mmCIF file of C-alpha atoms in Angstrom:
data_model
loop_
_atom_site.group_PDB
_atom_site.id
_atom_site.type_symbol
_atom_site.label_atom_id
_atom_site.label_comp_id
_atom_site.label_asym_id
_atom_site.label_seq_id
_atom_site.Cartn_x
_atom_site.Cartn_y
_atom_site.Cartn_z
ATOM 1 C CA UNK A 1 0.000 0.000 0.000
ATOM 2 C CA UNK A 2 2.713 2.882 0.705
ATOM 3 C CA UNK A 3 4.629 1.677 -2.557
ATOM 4 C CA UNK A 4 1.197 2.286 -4.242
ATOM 5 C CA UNK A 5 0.823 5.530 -2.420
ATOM 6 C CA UNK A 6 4.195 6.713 -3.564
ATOM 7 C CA UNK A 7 3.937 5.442 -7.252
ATOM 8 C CA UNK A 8 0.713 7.438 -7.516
ATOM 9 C CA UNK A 9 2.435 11.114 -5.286
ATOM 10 C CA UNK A 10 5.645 10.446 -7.830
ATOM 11 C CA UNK A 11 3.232 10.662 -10.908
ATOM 12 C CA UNK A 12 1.503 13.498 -9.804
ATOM 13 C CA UNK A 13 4.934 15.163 -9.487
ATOM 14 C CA UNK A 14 5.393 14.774 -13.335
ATOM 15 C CA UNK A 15 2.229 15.464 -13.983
ATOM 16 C CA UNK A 16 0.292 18.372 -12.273
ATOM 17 C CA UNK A 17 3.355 20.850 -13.472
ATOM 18 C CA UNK A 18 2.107 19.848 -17.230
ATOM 19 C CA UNK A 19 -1.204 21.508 -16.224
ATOM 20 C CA UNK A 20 0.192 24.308 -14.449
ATOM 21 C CA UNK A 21 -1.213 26.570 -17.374
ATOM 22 C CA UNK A 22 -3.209 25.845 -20.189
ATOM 23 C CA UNK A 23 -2.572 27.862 -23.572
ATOM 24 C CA UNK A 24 0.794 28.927 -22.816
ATOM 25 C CA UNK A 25 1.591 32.158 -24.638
ATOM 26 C CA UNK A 26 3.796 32.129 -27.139
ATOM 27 C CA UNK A 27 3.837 35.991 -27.393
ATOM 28 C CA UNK A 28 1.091 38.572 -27.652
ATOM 29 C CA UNK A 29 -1.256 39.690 -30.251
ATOM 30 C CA UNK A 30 0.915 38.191 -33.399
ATOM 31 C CA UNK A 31 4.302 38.626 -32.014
ATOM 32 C CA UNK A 32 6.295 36.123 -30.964
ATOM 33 C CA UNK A 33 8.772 36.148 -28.066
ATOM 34 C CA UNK A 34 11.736 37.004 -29.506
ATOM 35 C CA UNK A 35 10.904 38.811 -32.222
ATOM 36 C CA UNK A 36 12.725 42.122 -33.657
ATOM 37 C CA UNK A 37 10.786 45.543 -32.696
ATOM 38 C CA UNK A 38 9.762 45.849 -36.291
ATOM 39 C CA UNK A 39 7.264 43.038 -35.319
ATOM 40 C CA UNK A 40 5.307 45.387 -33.901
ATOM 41 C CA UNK A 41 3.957 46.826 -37.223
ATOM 42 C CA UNK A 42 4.983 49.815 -39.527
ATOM 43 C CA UNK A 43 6.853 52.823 -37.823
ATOM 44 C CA UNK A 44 3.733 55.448 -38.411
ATOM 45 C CA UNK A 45 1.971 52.810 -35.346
ATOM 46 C CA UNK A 46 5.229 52.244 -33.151
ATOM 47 C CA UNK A 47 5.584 54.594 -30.730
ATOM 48 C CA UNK A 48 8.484 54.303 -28.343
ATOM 49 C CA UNK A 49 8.041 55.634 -24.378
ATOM 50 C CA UNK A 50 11.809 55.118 -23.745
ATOM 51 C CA UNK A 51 13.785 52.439 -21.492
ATOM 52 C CA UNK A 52 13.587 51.555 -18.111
ATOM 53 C CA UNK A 53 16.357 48.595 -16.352
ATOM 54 C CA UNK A 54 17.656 48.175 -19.838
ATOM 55 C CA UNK A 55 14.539 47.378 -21.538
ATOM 56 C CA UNK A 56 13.128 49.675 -24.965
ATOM 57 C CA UNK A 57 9.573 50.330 -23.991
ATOM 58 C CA UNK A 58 6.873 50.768 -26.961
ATOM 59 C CA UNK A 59 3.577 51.187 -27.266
ATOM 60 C CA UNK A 60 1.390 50.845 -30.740
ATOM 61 C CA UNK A 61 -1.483 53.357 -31.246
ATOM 62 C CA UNK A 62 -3.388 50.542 -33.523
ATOM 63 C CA UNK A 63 -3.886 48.644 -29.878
ATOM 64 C CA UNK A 64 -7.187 47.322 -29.369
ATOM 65 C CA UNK A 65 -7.155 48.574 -25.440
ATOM 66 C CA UNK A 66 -9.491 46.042 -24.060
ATOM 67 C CA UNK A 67 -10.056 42.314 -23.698
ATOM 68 C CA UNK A 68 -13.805 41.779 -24.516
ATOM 69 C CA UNK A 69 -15.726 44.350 -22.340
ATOM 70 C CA UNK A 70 -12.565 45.230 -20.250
ATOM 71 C CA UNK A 71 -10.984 48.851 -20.994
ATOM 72 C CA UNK A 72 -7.581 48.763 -20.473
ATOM 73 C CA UNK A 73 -5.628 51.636 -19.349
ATOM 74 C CA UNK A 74 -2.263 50.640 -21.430
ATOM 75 C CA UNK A 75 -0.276 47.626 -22.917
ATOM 76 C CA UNK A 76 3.318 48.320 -23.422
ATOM 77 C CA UNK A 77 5.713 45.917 -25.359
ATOM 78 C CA UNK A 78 9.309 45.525 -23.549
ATOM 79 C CA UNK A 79 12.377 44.637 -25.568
ATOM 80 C CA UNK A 80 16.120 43.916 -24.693
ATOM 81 C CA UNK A 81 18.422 44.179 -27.477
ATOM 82 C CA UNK A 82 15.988 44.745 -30.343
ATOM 83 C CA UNK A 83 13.680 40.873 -29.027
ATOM 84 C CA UNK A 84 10.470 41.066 -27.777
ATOM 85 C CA UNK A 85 10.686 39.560 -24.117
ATOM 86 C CA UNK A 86 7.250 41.138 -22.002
ATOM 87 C CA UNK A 87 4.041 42.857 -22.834
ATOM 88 C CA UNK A 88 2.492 44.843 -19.224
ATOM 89 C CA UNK A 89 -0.828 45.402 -19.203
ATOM 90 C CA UNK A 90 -3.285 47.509 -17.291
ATOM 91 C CA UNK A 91 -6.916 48.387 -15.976
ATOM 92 C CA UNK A 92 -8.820 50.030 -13.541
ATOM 93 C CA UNK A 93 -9.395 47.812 -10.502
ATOM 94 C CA UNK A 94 -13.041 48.175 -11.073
ATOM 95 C CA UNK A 95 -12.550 45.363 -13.504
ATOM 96 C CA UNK A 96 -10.516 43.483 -11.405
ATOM 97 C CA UNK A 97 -13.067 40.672 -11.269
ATOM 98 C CA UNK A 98 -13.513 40.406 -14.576
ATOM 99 C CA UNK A 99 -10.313 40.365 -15.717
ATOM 100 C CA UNK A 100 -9.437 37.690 -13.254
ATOM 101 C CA UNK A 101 -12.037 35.753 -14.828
ATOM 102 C CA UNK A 102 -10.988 36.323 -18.525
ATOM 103 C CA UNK A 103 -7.171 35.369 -17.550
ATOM 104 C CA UNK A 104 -8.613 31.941 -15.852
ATOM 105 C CA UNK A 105 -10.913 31.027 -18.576
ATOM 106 C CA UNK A 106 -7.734 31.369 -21.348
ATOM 107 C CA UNK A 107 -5.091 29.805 -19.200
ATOM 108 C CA UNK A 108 -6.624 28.186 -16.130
ATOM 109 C CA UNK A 109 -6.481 28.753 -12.599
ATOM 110 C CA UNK A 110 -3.387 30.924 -11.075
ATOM 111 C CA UNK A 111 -1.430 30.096 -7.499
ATOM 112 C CA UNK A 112 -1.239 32.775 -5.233
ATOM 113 C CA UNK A 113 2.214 32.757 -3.743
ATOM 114 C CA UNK A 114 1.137 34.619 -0.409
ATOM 115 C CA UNK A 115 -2.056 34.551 0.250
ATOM 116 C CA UNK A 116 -1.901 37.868 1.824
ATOM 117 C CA UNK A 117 -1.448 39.704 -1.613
ATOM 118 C CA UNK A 118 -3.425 39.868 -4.117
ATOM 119 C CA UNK A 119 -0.787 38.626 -6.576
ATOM 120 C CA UNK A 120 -2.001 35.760 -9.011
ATOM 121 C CA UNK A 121 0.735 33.511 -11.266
ATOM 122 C CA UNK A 122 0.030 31.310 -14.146
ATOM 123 C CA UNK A 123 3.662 29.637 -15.019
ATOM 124 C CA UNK A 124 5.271 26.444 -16.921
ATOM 125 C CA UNK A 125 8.537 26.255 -18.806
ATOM 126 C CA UNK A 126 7.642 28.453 -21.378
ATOM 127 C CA UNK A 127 5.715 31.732 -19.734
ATOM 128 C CA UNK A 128 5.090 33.572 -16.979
ATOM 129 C CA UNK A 129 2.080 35.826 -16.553
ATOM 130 C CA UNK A 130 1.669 38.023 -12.958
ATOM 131 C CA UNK A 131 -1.147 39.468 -12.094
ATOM 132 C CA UNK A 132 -1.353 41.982 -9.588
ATOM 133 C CA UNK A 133 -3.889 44.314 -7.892
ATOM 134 C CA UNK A 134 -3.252 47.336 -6.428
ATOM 135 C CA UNK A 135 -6.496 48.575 -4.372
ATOM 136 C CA UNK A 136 -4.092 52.037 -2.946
ATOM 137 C CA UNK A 137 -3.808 52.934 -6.560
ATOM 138 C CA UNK A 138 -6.903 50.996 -7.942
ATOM 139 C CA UNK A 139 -5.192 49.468 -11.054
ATOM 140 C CA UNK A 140 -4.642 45.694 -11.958
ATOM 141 C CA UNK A 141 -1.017 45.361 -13.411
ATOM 142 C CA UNK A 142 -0.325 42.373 -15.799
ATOM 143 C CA UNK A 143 2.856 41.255 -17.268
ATOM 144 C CA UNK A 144 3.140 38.372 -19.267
ATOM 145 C CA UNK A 145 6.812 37.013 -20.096
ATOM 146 C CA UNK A 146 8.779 34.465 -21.947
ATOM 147 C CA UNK A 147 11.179 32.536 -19.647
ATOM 148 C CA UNK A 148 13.680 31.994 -22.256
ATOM 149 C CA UNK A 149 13.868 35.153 -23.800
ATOM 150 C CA UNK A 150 13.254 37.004 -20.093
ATOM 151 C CA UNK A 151 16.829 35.000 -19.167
ATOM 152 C CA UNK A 152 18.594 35.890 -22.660
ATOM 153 C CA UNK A 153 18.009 39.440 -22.088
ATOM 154 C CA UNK A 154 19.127 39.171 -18.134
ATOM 155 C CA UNK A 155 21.977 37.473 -19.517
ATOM 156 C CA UNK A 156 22.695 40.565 -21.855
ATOM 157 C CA UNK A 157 21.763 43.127 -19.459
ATOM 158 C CA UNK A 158 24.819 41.518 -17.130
ATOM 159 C CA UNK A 159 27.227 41.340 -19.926
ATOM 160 C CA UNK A 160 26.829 44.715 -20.604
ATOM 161 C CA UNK A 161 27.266 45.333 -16.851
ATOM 162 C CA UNK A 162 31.149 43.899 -16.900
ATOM 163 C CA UNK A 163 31.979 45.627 -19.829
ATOM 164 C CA UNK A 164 31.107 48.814 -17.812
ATOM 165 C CA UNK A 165 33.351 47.659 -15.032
ATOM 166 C CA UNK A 166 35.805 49.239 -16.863
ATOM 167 C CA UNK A 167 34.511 52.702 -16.734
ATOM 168 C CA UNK A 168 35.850 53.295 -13.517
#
């Protein structure tokens, strides 16, 4: 009986991470993790908002800003060395329900890693969406990552940290 019992707590262990999150993203709205800025559409709809922690922040003013019947206050695209590696999203915290409902139905239910904040995380090999919600500033901030491409570009940003070693 404990043999059986392990057998069946060792297969869970290779199998509940495989439904960790269903439809994993593979980017956002038609562009790919890892794809060049220029993915983003002609330069007339590319608008850049500058760079923050070494990442080119753009926006594109052809954005449909909503999901269904959700307004959304923003979605920003974030790239390290010219590759598409996070999209941040936001709305009002009015729609905070709502959103937290869309988000489940497309890739299943989130953990909550403290179950004092209301921080939400969907998560496998491939992506990694947060959810937060802010009720002192009433917004709901979303990011939604690639793993691979998010370590690629932390691998760049550190490079380019040694090379400044020598500035000083």
């Amino acid at each position: 009986m404990k043999k059986s019992v392990f057998i069946v707590c060792i297969l869970l262990f290779w199998v509940v991470p495989a439904f960790a999150m269903k439809n994993s993203p593979d980017g956002f709205r038609g562009i790919k993790w890892g794809d060049p800025v220029s993915a983003l559409g002609n330069k007339q709809n590319i608008r850049f908002e500058g760079q923050a922690d070494g990442f080119d922040i753009y926006t594109r003013t052809t954005d449909k800003l909503a999901f269904g019947d959700v307004p959304l206050e923003f979605i920003i695209y974030f790239f390290c060395n010219d590759k598409f590696v996070l999209v941040g999203i936001d709305c009002k915290d009015e729609y905070a329900d709502m959103i937290m409902r869309i988000f489940k139905t497309r890739f299943g239910v989130p953990t909550q890693p403290n179950k004092y904040l209301d921080e939400y995380e969907w998560k496998d090999g491939n992506a990694l969406i947060t959810m937060k919600h802010d009720k002192f500033n009433k917004i709901v901030s979303i990011s939604m990552s690639s793993r691979e491409q998010y370590n690629i570009a932390m691998h760049f940003l550190d490079e380019c940290s040694k090379t400044a070693q020598s500035d000083f």
